[in-house]
XYZ file of C-alpha atoms in Angstrom:
60
model
C 2.850 18.964 -7.685
C 0.357 20.931 -5.628
C 0.848 22.062 -2.112
C -0.119 19.775 0.855
C -3.584 20.449 2.216
C -3.888 21.830 5.779
C -5.318 18.469 6.959
C -4.042 15.820 4.618
C -5.726 12.403 4.380
C -3.228 9.493 4.800
C -4.052 5.882 4.054
C -1.957 3.421 6.062
C -0.911 0.120 4.539
C 0.579 -2.770 6.429
C 3.615 -3.255 4.215
C 4.368 -7.053 4.675
C 0.674 -8.005 4.726
C -0.127 -6.041 1.452
C 2.909 -7.564 -0.365
C 1.974 -11.016 0.666
C -1.567 -10.389 -0.689
C -0.170 -9.248 -3.972
C 2.286 -12.208 -4.155
C -0.728 -14.599 -3.736
C -2.804 -12.773 -6.360
C -0.032 -12.537 -9.043
C 1.648 -15.909 -8.224
C 5.204 -14.351 -7.687
C 6.949 -11.989 -5.268
C 6.104 -8.328 -5.952
C 8.025 -5.288 -4.817
C 6.486 -1.846 -4.323
C 8.213 -0.791 -7.643
C 6.303 -3.525 -9.370
C 2.771 -2.946 -8.012
C 0.393 -2.566 -10.937
C -1.605 0.677 -11.168
C -4.831 -1.265 -10.662
C -3.650 -2.561 -7.333
C -2.784 1.003 -6.161
C -6.288 2.062 -7.311
C -7.782 -0.426 -4.810
C -6.184 1.225 -1.874
C -5.876 4.851 -2.877
C -9.358 6.017 -2.374
C -10.806 9.270 -3.761
C -9.515 12.060 -1.581
C -6.369 10.335 -0.214
C -3.323 12.667 -0.269
C -0.666 10.146 0.634
C 0.031 6.470 1.441
C 1.929 5.490 4.508
C 3.685 2.092 4.294
C 3.880 0.815 7.778
C 6.505 -1.887 8.412
C 5.570 -4.569 11.012
C 6.056 -8.214 11.319
C 3.222 -10.528 10.172
C 3.128 -14.101 11.182
C 3.048 -16.620 8.265
């Protein structure tokens, strides 16, 4: 692991919304431990140092 940059780039994900999108795509509930690498590649853009999983309510 390398040291954190002086000004890290953080990509924020709305946790419930993203999991709902993945559930619809794959046809079954998905946990963060089960997210396929391809789905991470969609949100982790080149140059992103970390992902922040924000927890907020999303209406159905």
